[in-house]
Amino acid sequence: MYTLHSCKNLKLIVTTKPGKEEVVENQVGDSLYIEDIDVTIKHTKYSGVLLVYTSLSPWRAFWLVNTYPIHGASRIIVVECCTESELNKLLPCIKSLLMKRVNDKRIGLEITVRGHLYNKKVIEENIFKLLKEMGFELAFKGIEYELKIEVIDNVATASIMPWRSDRVSRRIKEIIRRLGISNEVIEKF
C-alpha cells in the first residue's frame, strides 16, 4: 500500500540525517512560521524525507529556511513543478523552466526515485530525450545549474537550482571557511 501525497502547496523537500527528522521538522517549521502560520511538514515512509507544504513561493520558503540554522538537514530541494502520478505532465513544466532560467546549454541532472510507482529508467530516458531535443548537454563539472527530479511514491517534482545549492552541509562548510576556521575542523564537520 502506497501513501498518497499531494502536490497542493508542496514547496520544499527536506532530507535529514537518520534520526533527525523531528528536530529538522521543528527548525524548518519555525523558519517558515514567521510568514505562514499554516505551514505543514509531513513525514514520509522514507527515513529522513520531509515534505514541506506552505502558501509561500518555493524560493521564498527556500531562502527563509536557509537563513535559519537547520541542524541535521542534508538537502533542501525547491519544488517548482509537481505532478501526482503523471510524469508526462512534468515534462512540459521542466521544458518551461529550462527555457526561462537556463542560458548555458550545459546542465547537471540529479534524479532520486523513492517508491515503485515510477520507473527511474523511464524517467531518465524521458529527461535525456527532452534535454537533447532542447540542445542541452549533461555535465558534472563547471555548471551553473542542476535539474533536480525528486519522486516520492505518487508525487514527481522538478526544479532548476544553482549547482549544489540544495546541500546544507556544503553551505555550512562555506560559512565556516569564511569565518577563517581551519580545513581540519571543516573536514570533521
Backbone as a chain_set.jsonl record, in Angstrom:
{"seq": "MYTLHSCKNLKLIVTTKPGKEEVVENQVGDSLYIEDIDVTIKHTKYSGVLLVYTSLSPWRAFWLVNTYPIHGASRIIVVECCTESELNKLLPCIKSLLMKRVNDKRIGLEITVRGHLYNKKVIEENIFKLLKEMGFELAFKGIEYELKIEVIDNVATASIMPWRSDRVSRRIKEIIRRLGISNEVIEKF", "coords": {"N": [[0.838, -1.186, 0.0], [0.603, 2.156, -0.907], [1.488, 5.37, 0.299], [-0.348, 8.191, -0.355], [0.591, 11.266, -1.624], [0.262, 14.836, -1.817], [0.356, 17.41, -4.301], [-0.494, 19.942, -3.878], [0.45, 22.97, -2.675], [2.956, 21.933, -2.017], [6.167, 22.762, -1.482], [8.814, 22.445, -0.706], [11.28, 19.878, -0.389], [12.815, 18.225, 2.151], [15.679, 16.631, 3.211], [17.047, 14.611, 5.776], [19.537, 13.732, 8.231], [19.669, 10.387, 9.483], [17.325, 9.847, 12.091], [17.07, 12.505, 12.759], [14.752, 13.701, 11.989], [12.532, 14.866, 13.453], [13.713, 17.04, 14.829], [14.666, 18.581, 12.678], [12.242, 19.022, 11.379], [10.961, 20.71, 13.264], [12.723, 22.932, 13.222], [12.605, 23.766, 10.527], [9.883, 24.318, 10.383], [9.721, 26.411, 12.286], [11.244, 28.356, 10.954], [9.644, 29.028, 8.781], [7.188, 29.672, 9.829], [7.025, 32.33, 10.584], [6.151, 33.729, 8.372], [4.11, 32.17, 7.383], [1.614, 30.877, 9.01], [0.267, 28.561, 8.694], [1.921, 26.565, 7.809], [2.817, 23.253, 6.97], [4.392, 20.239, 7.745], [5.207, 17.156, 6.552], [5.964, 13.828, 7.38], [7.421, 11.186, 5.535], [7.198, 7.748, 4.48], [9.761, 7.137, 4.125], [12.795, 7.106, 5.642], [14.136, 10.057, 6.925], [13.055, 11.863, 5.055], [11.236, 14.675, 4.418], [8.257, 16.458, 3.651], [7.388, 19.687, 2.75], [4.774, 21.831, 3.114], [3.417, 24.849, 2.147], [2.004, 28.154, 1.833], [3.684, 29.987, 0.812], [5.913, 31.122, -1.823], [7.973, 28.742, -3.602], [10.719, 29.506, -3.714], [10.856, 31.61, -1.893], [10.271, 30.263, 0.468], [12.492, 28.53, 0.487], [14.649, 30.359, 0.826], [13.989, 31.501, 3.307], [14.168, 29.261, 5.01], [16.87, 28.75, 4.7], [18.046, 30.882, 5.99], [17.848, 30.326, 8.568], [19.254, 28.455, 11.216], [19.592, 25.229, 10.374], [20.004, 22.318, 11.777], [21.13, 19.115, 11.153], [19.822, 18.712, 8.798], [20.223, 17.541, 5.47], [19.755, 18.038, 2.731], [17.968, 20.593, 0.968], [15.437, 20.906, -1.124], [13.97, 22.706, -3.689], [10.612, 22.861, -4.864], [9.473, 23.306, -7.903], [7.89, 22.376, -9.933], [5.253, 20.047, -9.906], [3.684, 16.907, -9.975], [1.091, 14.545, -9.665], [1.348, 11.274, -9.99], [1.558, 11.359, -12.809], [3.882, 11.458, -15.027], [4.183, 12.512, -17.599], [3.002, 15.007, -17.448], [4.828, 16.457, -16.087], [6.999, 16.919, -17.745], [6.439, 19.088, -19.676], [6.488, 21.247, -17.897], [9.112, 21.158, -16.943], [10.437, 21.74, -19.32], [9.574, 24.381, -19.738], [10.732, 25.639, -17.481], [13.458, 25.278, -18.076], [13.679, 26.785, -20.437], [13.146, 29.369, -19.516], [15.028, 29.888, -17.485], [17.658, 28.96, -17.913], [20.522, 29.749, -19.539], [23.017, 28.808, -20.329], [23.987, 25.968, -22.108], [24.836, 23.733, -20.856], [24.15, 21.501, -18.301], [23.53, 20.153, -15.041], [22.245, 17.06, -13.708], [20.119, 15.48, -11.468], [18.494, 12.729, -10.301], [16.219, 11.345, -8.13], [14.545, 8.601, -6.983], [12.0, 7.42, -5.017], [10.154, 4.77, -3.948], [7.822, 2.699, -5.851], [6.135, 3.442, -7.898], [6.964, 4.913, -10.052], [9.26, 4.363, -12.674], [12.663, 4.547, -12.584], [14.409, 4.349, -14.775], [12.726, 4.868, -16.974], [12.023, 7.506, -16.403], [14.571, 8.74, -16.573], [15.141, 8.254, -19.327], [13.122, 9.793, -20.57], [13.765, 12.382, -19.624], [16.417, 12.675, -20.575], [15.881, 12.601, -23.322], [14.285, 14.913, -23.623], [16.14, 16.914, -22.825], [18.075, 16.598, -24.818], [16.572, 17.209, -27.142], [16.189, 19.911, -26.638], [18.699, 20.873, -26.888], [20.524, 20.691, -24.797], [23.39, 19.785, -22.85], [24.495, 17.243, -20.75], [26.381, 17.705, -17.839], [28.994, 17.452, -15.377], [30.779, 18.987, -14.056], [31.787, 22.389, -13.558], [29.334, 23.671, -13.979], [26.446, 25.774, -13.949], [23.788, 25.379, -13.203], [21.545, 22.822, -11.901], [19.273, 20.305, -12.809], [16.804, 19.088, -10.857], [15.185, 16.187, -10.051], [12.782, 14.772, -8.129], [11.219, 12.014, -6.803], [8.636, 10.774, -4.908], [6.917, 8.228, -3.966], [3.766, 8.628, -5.227], [4.195, 11.207, -6.131], [5.858, 13.365, -8.302], [8.479, 15.614, -8.688], [10.072, 18.644, -9.842], [12.841, 20.861, -10.274], [14.949, 23.651, -11.001], [17.969, 24.358, -9.861], [20.59, 26.442, -8.552], [23.866, 25.137, -8.914], [24.576, 22.665, -6.594], [23.277, 24.037, -4.533], [21.346, 22.963, -2.944], [22.518, 21.513, -0.971], [23.001, 21.354, 2.35], [25.13, 20.936, 4.199], [27.349, 21.666, 2.693], [26.955, 24.404, 2.408], [27.15, 25.236, 5.054], [29.808, 24.538, 5.603], [31.077, 26.329, 3.883], [30.429, 28.786, 5.069], [31.76, 28.486, 7.509], [34.388, 28.358, 6.54], [34.655, 30.962, 5.553], [34.67, 32.304, 7.921], [37.162, 31.814, 8.759], [37.993, 29.45, 9.906], [39.955, 26.541, 10.362], [40.855, 24.099, 7.783], [41.053, 21.49, 8.781], [39.181, 21.399, 10.838], [36.892, 21.921, 9.37], [36.744, 19.657, 7.704], [36.058, 17.692, 9.529], [33.463, 18.216, 9.989]], "CA": [[0.0, 0.0, 0.0], [1.383, 3.379, -1.028], [0.979, 6.594, 0.888], [-0.554, 9.185, -1.397], [0.99, 12.619, -1.261], [-0.396, 15.861, -2.619], [1.195, 18.475, -4.837], [-1.026, 21.243, -3.489], [1.296, 23.725, -1.742], [4.241, 21.295, -1.75], [7.151, 23.738, -1.942], [10.174, 22.002, -0.41], [11.574, 18.538, 0.111], [13.976, 18.336, 3.029], [16.204, 15.346, 3.659], [17.765, 14.75, 7.039], [20.336, 12.611, 8.691], [18.781, 9.455, 10.204], [17.006, 10.168, 13.471], [16.981, 13.96, 12.962], [13.543, 14.198, 11.333], [11.717, 15.747, 14.3], [14.474, 18.271, 15.082], [14.654, 19.347, 11.429], [10.853, 19.447, 11.181], [10.725, 21.878, 14.123], [13.517, 24.067, 12.757], [12.028, 24.236, 9.255], [8.6, 24.931, 10.734], [9.984, 27.709, 12.926], [11.754, 29.322, 9.975], [8.571, 29.429, 7.863], [6.016, 30.112, 10.596], [7.027, 33.795, 10.641], [5.388, 34.249, 7.234], [2.982, 31.29, 7.068], [1.244, 30.164, 10.241], [-0.356, 27.29, 8.323], [2.922, 25.66, 7.257], [2.656, 21.859, 7.384], [5.52, 19.391, 7.365], [4.774, 15.761, 6.644], [6.96, 12.759, 7.295], [7.099, 10.147, 4.57], [7.602, 6.429, 4.98], [11.196, 7.023, 3.872], [13.561, 7.718, 6.715], [14.869, 11.269, 6.592], [12.46, 12.639, 3.96], [10.118, 15.503, 4.868], [7.597, 17.279, 2.64], [7.012, 20.967, 3.348], [3.632, 22.454, 2.456], [3.26, 26.229, 2.582], [1.427, 29.057, 0.833], [4.769, 30.818, 0.289], [6.502, 30.635, -3.062], [9.035, 27.786, -3.283], [12.012, 30.156, -3.481], [10.765, 32.359, -0.634], [10.405, 29.247, 1.523], [13.882, 28.067, 0.462], [15.528, 31.367, 1.412], [13.68, 31.623, 4.735], [14.754, 28.103, 5.695], [18.325, 28.864, 4.66], [18.528, 31.924, 6.896], [17.66, 29.77, 9.904], [20.209, 27.344, 11.368], [18.933, 23.92, 10.304], [20.991, 21.302, 12.166], [20.678, 17.767, 10.871], [19.317, 18.618, 7.428], [21.236, 17.238, 4.458], [19.421, 18.742, 1.493], [16.71, 21.328, 0.89], [15.168, 20.954, -2.56], [12.822, 23.516, -4.081], [9.656, 22.189, -5.753], [8.919, 24.279, -8.848], [6.875, 21.646, -10.687], [4.831, 18.855, -9.181], [2.566, 16.175, -10.546], [0.718, 13.345, -8.933], [1.206, 10.036, -10.767], [1.593, 11.505, -14.266], [5.171, 12.011, -15.417], [4.073, 13.283, -18.843], [2.631, 16.383, -17.113], [6.01, 17.108, -15.528], [7.931, 17.278, -18.822], [6.236, 20.459, -20.171], [6.914, 22.197, -16.872], [10.581, 21.157, -16.98], [10.814, 22.461, -20.544], [9.337, 25.799, -19.477], [11.772, 26.093, -16.548], [14.734, 25.335, -18.801], [13.645, 27.899, -21.394], [13.132, 30.64, -18.796], [16.065, 30.137, -16.496], [18.992, 28.441, -18.18], [21.108, 30.22, -20.794], [24.106, 27.895, -20.64], [23.432, 24.705, -22.581], [25.369, 22.633, -20.037], [23.358, 21.429, -17.071], [23.64, 18.935, -14.24], [20.985, 16.346, -13.535], [20.054, 14.569, -10.329], [17.188, 12.078, -10.227], [16.06, 10.483, -6.965], [13.237, 7.942, -7.01], [11.641, 6.649, -3.826], [8.881, 4.099, -4.205], [7.792, 1.855, -7.043], [5.125, 3.876, -8.861], [7.681, 5.427, -11.218], [10.454, 3.617, -13.03], [13.756, 5.506, -12.749], [14.931, 4.254, -16.14], [11.774, 5.572, -17.847], [12.188, 8.934, -16.108], [15.849, 9.143, -17.17], [15.009, 8.265, -20.79], [12.306, 10.95, -20.948], [14.515, 13.607, -19.338], [17.528, 12.723, -21.54], [15.295, 12.939, -24.625], [13.896, 16.325, -23.567], [17.347, 17.737, -22.813], [18.686, 16.505, -26.142], [15.719, 17.978, -28.052], [16.359, 21.329, -26.354], [20.092, 21.234, -27.133], [21.305, 20.701, -23.561], [24.412, 18.767, -22.646], [24.685, 16.915, -19.34], [27.745, 17.94, -17.377], [29.164, 17.174, -13.959], [31.695, 19.997, -13.51], [31.742, 23.7, -14.194], [27.973, 24.01, -14.396], [25.785, 26.786, -13.14], [22.506, 24.873, -12.718], [21.211, 21.397, -11.903], [17.875, 19.921, -12.866], [16.553, 18.149, -9.759], [13.946, 15.426, -10.142], [12.549, 14.019, -6.89], [9.998, 11.229, -6.838], [8.297, 10.16, -3.629], [5.693, 7.463, -4.229], [2.952, 9.099, -6.347], [4.498, 12.598, -6.456], [7.107, 13.637, -9.019], [8.739, 17.047, -8.649], [11.244, 19.113, -10.581], [13.291, 22.231, -10.053], [16.27, 24.001, -11.507], [18.617, 25.041, -8.748], [22.026, 26.673, -8.719], [24.632, 23.927, -8.64], [24.846, 22.267, -5.209], [22.661, 24.93, -3.54], [20.47, 22.182, -2.08], [23.335, 20.811, 0.02], [23.108, 22.153, 3.564], [26.461, 20.837, 4.799], [28.274, 22.436, 1.865], [26.759, 25.811, 2.741], [27.688, 25.46, 6.394], [31.268, 24.497, 5.467], [31.499, 27.574, 3.244], [30.329, 29.834, 6.087], [32.869, 28.25, 8.447], [35.625, 28.737, 5.843], [34.693, 32.427, 5.517], [34.985, 32.768, 9.268], [38.578, 31.6, 8.968], [38.256, 28.234, 10.666], [40.883, 25.695, 9.601], [40.352, 22.996, 6.976], [40.941, 20.285, 9.596], [37.906, 21.479, 11.53], [35.844, 21.827, 8.347], [36.642, 18.278, 7.234], [35.408, 16.889, 10.564], [32.048, 18.604, 10.021]], "C": [[0.88, 1.244, 0.0], [0.689, 4.531, -0.321], [0.817, 7.599, -0.24], [-0.193, 10.554, -0.85], [0.295, 13.584, -2.2], [0.621, 16.878, -3.12], [0.742, 19.848, -4.342], [-0.183, 21.847, -2.366], [2.576, 23.005, -1.326], [5.32, 22.199, -2.34], [8.588, 23.319, -1.693], [10.179, 20.517, -0.056], [12.857, 18.683, 0.918], [14.404, 16.921, 3.408], [17.066, 15.595, 4.889], [18.688, 13.565, 7.266], [19.402, 11.689, 9.476], [18.592, 9.861, 11.66], [16.828, 11.651, 13.749], [15.683, 14.564, 12.414], [12.75, 15.192, 12.191], [12.406, 17.069, 14.59], [14.416, 19.163, 13.84], [13.246, 19.849, 11.143], [10.569, 20.704, 12.007], [11.473, 23.111, 13.63], [12.961, 24.639, 11.444], [10.701, 24.929, 9.532], [8.774, 26.302, 11.361], [10.417, 28.752, 11.908], [10.652, 29.841, 9.05], [7.358, 30.022, 8.568], [5.899, 31.629, 10.65], [6.148, 34.373, 9.538], [4.2, 33.378, 6.841], [2.634, 30.456, 8.296], [0.593, 28.814, 9.946], [0.622, 26.307, 7.706], [2.707, 24.258, 7.836], [3.847, 21.064, 6.882], [5.11, 17.948, 7.608], [5.961, 14.825, 6.526], [6.496, 11.793, 6.217], [7.496, 8.81, 5.181], [9.091, 6.185, 4.767], [11.946, 7.795, 4.949], [14.3, 8.953, 6.21], [14.301, 12.093, 5.451], [11.201, 13.339, 4.465], [9.57, 16.311, 3.692], [7.07, 18.536, 3.323], [5.93, 21.62, 2.493], [3.44, 23.855, 3.035], [2.62, 27.045, 1.46], [2.486, 29.989, 0.244], [5.243, 30.277, -1.058], [7.636, 29.668, -2.709], [10.362, 28.462, -2.959], [11.997, 31.005, -2.22], [10.94, 31.396, 0.544], [11.856, 28.77, 1.622], [14.798, 29.075, 1.166], [15.238, 31.579, 2.888], [14.308, 30.474, 5.524], [16.272, 28.233, 5.755], [18.886, 29.984, 5.531], [18.417, 31.481, 8.354], [18.643, 28.615, 10.068], [19.49, 25.995, 11.436], [19.989, 22.853, 10.573], [20.412, 19.923, 11.915], [20.091, 17.606, 9.485], [20.478, 18.326, 6.491], [21.004, 18.048, 3.193], [18.087, 19.457, 1.646], [16.465, 21.572, -0.596], [13.889, 21.746, -2.804], [11.927, 22.673, -4.996], [9.029, 23.264, -6.643], [7.818, 23.672, -9.706], [6.518, 20.408, -9.89], [3.662, 18.218, -9.909], [2.331, 14.927, -9.724], [0.455, 12.223, -9.925], [1.252, 10.179, -12.284], [2.862, 12.232, -14.699], [5.055, 12.892, -16.661], [3.623, 14.727, -18.596], [3.823, 17.159, -16.559], [6.931, 17.624, -16.636], [7.692, 18.677, -19.394], [6.677, 21.523, -19.169], [8.435, 22.302, -16.838], [11.068, 21.957, -18.183], [10.671, 23.963, -20.343], [10.399, 26.375, -18.542], [13.108, 26.259, -17.264], [14.781, 26.527, -19.751], [13.759, 29.243, -20.691], [14.418, 30.934, -18.043], [17.475, 29.754, -16.889], [19.474, 28.909, -19.553], [22.221, 29.295, -21.27], [23.501, 26.552, -21.045], [24.039, 23.49, -21.881], [24.626, 22.646, -18.712], [23.636, 20.108, -16.356], [22.266, 18.309, -14.085], [21.104, 15.419, -12.34], [18.631, 14.038, -10.233], [17.183, 11.143, -9.026], [14.649, 9.922, -6.985], [13.069, 7.12, -5.738], [10.256, 6.061, -4.068], [8.921, 3.382, -5.544], [6.754, 2.288, -8.073], [5.75, 4.425, -10.141], [8.922, 4.578, -11.431], [11.567, 4.619, -13.326], [14.299, 5.506, -14.167], [14.03, 5.001, -17.133], [11.898, 7.084, -17.649], [13.466, 9.446, -16.776], [15.738, 9.247, -18.684], [14.234, 9.487, -21.257], [13.047, 12.268, -20.729], [15.665, 13.759, -20.324], [17.019, 13.153, -22.916], [14.919, 14.423, -24.679], [15.12, 17.235, -23.624], [18.017, 17.75, -24.186], [17.902, 17.329, -27.167], [15.921, 19.477, -27.874], [17.81, 21.79, -26.514], [20.953, 21.314, -25.885], [22.283, 19.544, -23.534], [24.531, 18.525, -21.152], [26.148, 17.089, -18.978], [27.802, 17.717, -15.868], [30.104, 18.162, -13.274], [31.462, 21.312, -14.237], [30.371, 24.1, -14.691], [27.379, 25.035, -13.443], [24.519, 26.234, -12.482], [22.41, 23.354, -12.784], [19.7, 21.253, -12.007], [17.688, 18.836, -11.811], [15.195, 17.503, -9.97], [13.854, 14.597, -8.868], [11.21, 13.311, -7.022], [9.819, 10.582, -5.474], [6.923, 9.534, -3.807], [4.955, 8.041, -5.434], [3.278, 10.518, -6.801], [5.854, 12.692, -7.154], [7.285, 15.143, -9.074], [9.984, 17.382, -9.459], [11.562, 20.535, -10.169], [14.63, 22.408, -10.751], [16.894, 24.87, -10.435], [20.061, 25.358, -9.096], [22.791, 25.444, -8.231], [24.952, 23.789, -7.164], [24.207, 23.169, -4.142], [21.71, 24.19, -2.603], [21.217, 21.55, -0.907], [23.614, 21.695, 1.233], [24.521, 22.114, 4.128], [27.495, 21.62, 4.003], [28.191, 23.922, 2.216], [27.36, 26.125, 4.102], [29.216, 25.455, 6.354], [31.795, 25.798, 4.862], [31.462, 28.732, 4.242], [31.484, 29.709, 7.078], [34.192, 28.683, 7.819], [35.763, 30.261, 5.806], [35.031, 33.02, 6.878], [36.446, 32.524, 9.627], [38.922, 30.377, 9.797], [39.038, 27.267, 9.776], [40.189, 24.572, 8.838], [40.189, 21.716, 7.785], [39.592, 20.252, 10.326], [36.768, 21.309, 10.534], [35.658, 20.378, 7.911], [35.986, 17.366, 8.255], [33.898, 17.12, 10.565], [31.215, 17.72, 9.142]], "O": [[1.794, 1.366, 0.815], [-0.536, 4.648, -0.343], [1.755, 7.831, -1.002], [-0.616, 10.942, 0.239], [-0.202, 13.189, -3.256], [1.613, 17.169, -2.452], [1.511, 20.809, -4.383], [-0.113, 21.31, -1.261], [3.225, 23.426, -0.368], [5.383, 22.382, -3.556], [9.494, 23.779, -2.388], [9.216, 19.983, 0.496], [13.86, 19.201, 0.425], [13.592, 16.117, 3.866], [17.716, 16.631, 5.026], [18.615, 12.545, 6.58], [18.437, 12.164, 10.076], [19.55, 10.173, 12.368], [16.47, 12.025, 14.866], [15.529, 15.784, 12.377], [12.344, 16.245, 11.701], [11.756, 18.115, 14.597], [14.148, 20.36, 13.943], [13.075, 20.988, 10.709], [9.994, 21.663, 11.491], [10.921, 24.211, 13.62], [12.864, 25.855, 11.283], [10.424, 25.996, 8.985], [8.065, 27.246, 11.015], [10.002, 29.908, 11.989], [10.724, 30.978, 8.585], [6.595, 30.783, 7.973], [4.793, 32.161, 10.75], [5.478, 35.386, 9.74], [3.364, 33.805, 6.044], [3.286, 29.452, 8.58], [0.391, 28.012, 10.858], [0.198, 25.305, 7.131], [2.451, 24.098, 9.03], [4.258, 21.203, 5.73], [4.72, 17.569, 8.712], [6.841, 15.007, 5.685], [5.294, 11.611, 6.018], [8.063, 8.759, 6.272], [9.623, 5.153, 5.177], [11.74, 8.995, 5.13], [14.999, 8.902, 5.198], [15.003, 12.953, 4.919], [10.236, 12.697, 4.881], [10.327, 16.786, 2.846], [6.391, 18.459, 4.347], [6.137, 21.921, 1.318], [3.317, 24.028, 4.247], [2.688, 26.672, 0.289], [2.212, 30.703, -0.721], [5.003, 29.116, -1.39], [8.204, 29.767, -1.621], [11.058, 28.046, -2.033], [13.018, 31.114, -1.542], [11.667, 31.686, 1.494], [12.386, 28.624, 2.723], [15.623, 28.696, 1.997], [16.168, 31.817, 3.659], [14.906, 30.691, 6.578], [16.889, 27.864, 6.754], [20.09, 30.022, 5.781], [18.849, 32.193, 9.26], [18.842, 27.857, 9.119], [18.858, 25.669, 12.442], [20.78, 22.524, 9.689], [19.33, 19.598, 12.405], [19.88, 16.48, 9.033], [21.59, 18.813, 6.7], [21.923, 18.662, 2.652], [17.195, 18.994, 2.356], [17.181, 22.337, -1.243], [12.854, 21.479, -2.193], [12.415, 21.876, -5.797], [8.171, 24.029, -6.202], [6.915, 24.378, -10.155], [7.383, 19.79, -9.269], [2.766, 18.907, -10.397], [3.258, 14.339, -9.165], [-0.56, 12.232, -10.622], [1.005, 9.2, -12.989], [2.908, 13.462, -14.732], [5.746, 13.904, -16.771], [3.839, 15.587, -19.45], [3.818, 18.39, -16.564], [7.574, 18.661, -16.471], [8.662, 19.409, -19.588], [7.183, 22.576, -19.556], [8.985, 23.397, -16.72], [12.0, 22.755, -18.073], [11.551, 24.731, -20.735], [10.909, 27.47, -18.778], [13.802, 27.258, -17.079], [15.806, 27.201, -19.857], [14.396, 30.161, -21.207], [14.852, 32.083, -17.966], [18.42, 30.197, -16.237], [18.923, 28.529, -20.586], [22.353, 29.031, -22.465], [22.59, 26.06, -20.379], [23.783, 22.351, -22.271], [24.494, 23.693, -18.078], [23.935, 19.091, -16.982], [21.246, 18.962, -14.308], [22.071, 14.668, -12.215], [17.679, 14.807, -10.099], [18.032, 10.258, -8.913], [13.673, 10.672, -7.002], [13.88, 6.248, -5.425], [9.305, 6.787, -4.358], [9.91, 3.444, -6.274], [6.516, 1.56, -9.037], [5.121, 4.398, -11.199], [9.553, 4.131, -10.473], [11.427, 5.45, -14.223], [14.616, 6.567, -14.705], [14.525, 5.687, -18.028], [11.881, 7.846, -18.615], [13.444, 10.467, -17.463], [16.195, 10.23, -19.268], [14.627, 10.147, -22.219], [12.963, 13.17, -21.562], [15.877, 14.847, -20.859], [17.648, 13.968, -23.592], [15.202, 15.104, -25.664], [15.141, 18.21, -24.376], [18.472, 18.795, -24.653], [18.492, 18.059, -27.964], [15.837, 20.235, -28.84], [18.115, 22.963, -26.3], [22.01, 21.944, -25.908], [22.046, 18.481, -24.108], [24.655, 19.469, -20.372], [27.039, 16.673, -19.718], [26.785, 17.784, -15.177], [30.21, 18.172, -12.048], [31.001, 21.339, -15.378], [30.248, 24.786, -15.706], [27.773, 25.134, -12.281], [24.209, 26.578, -11.342], [23.076, 22.695, -13.582], [18.947, 21.99, -11.371], [18.335, 17.791, -11.865], [14.177, 18.19, -10.057], [14.751, 13.809, -8.567], [10.192, 13.937, -7.316], [10.725, 9.931, -4.953], [5.902, 10.223, -3.798], [5.458, 7.958, -6.554], [2.689, 10.993, -7.772], [6.859, 12.173, -6.668], [6.368, 15.871, -9.455], [10.829, 16.527, -9.722], [10.686, 21.305, -9.772], [15.337, 21.444, -11.047], [16.417, 25.966, -10.139], [20.691, 24.622, -9.856], [22.402, 24.799, -7.258], [25.53, 24.691, -6.557], [24.562, 23.073, -2.967], [21.309, 24.736, -1.575], [20.591, 21.099, 0.052], [24.37, 22.663, 1.149], [25.06, 23.156, 4.5], [28.425, 22.18, 4.584], [29.207, 24.609, 2.311], [28.004, 27.159, 4.28], [29.851, 26.284, 7.006], [32.836, 26.306, 5.28], [32.367, 29.566, 4.255], [32.109, 30.705, 7.442], [35.023, 29.302, 8.483], [36.856, 30.791, 6.003], [35.608, 34.104, 6.97], [36.916, 32.973, 10.672], [40.026, 30.279, 10.333], [38.797, 27.193, 8.571], [39.089, 24.147, 9.192], [39.283, 20.93, 7.51], [38.95, 19.206, 10.417], [35.786, 20.627, 10.825], [34.524, 19.921, 7.764], [35.405, 16.35, 7.874], [33.144, 16.299, 11.088], [30.001, 17.907, 9.051]]}, "num_chains": 1, "name": "protein.A"}
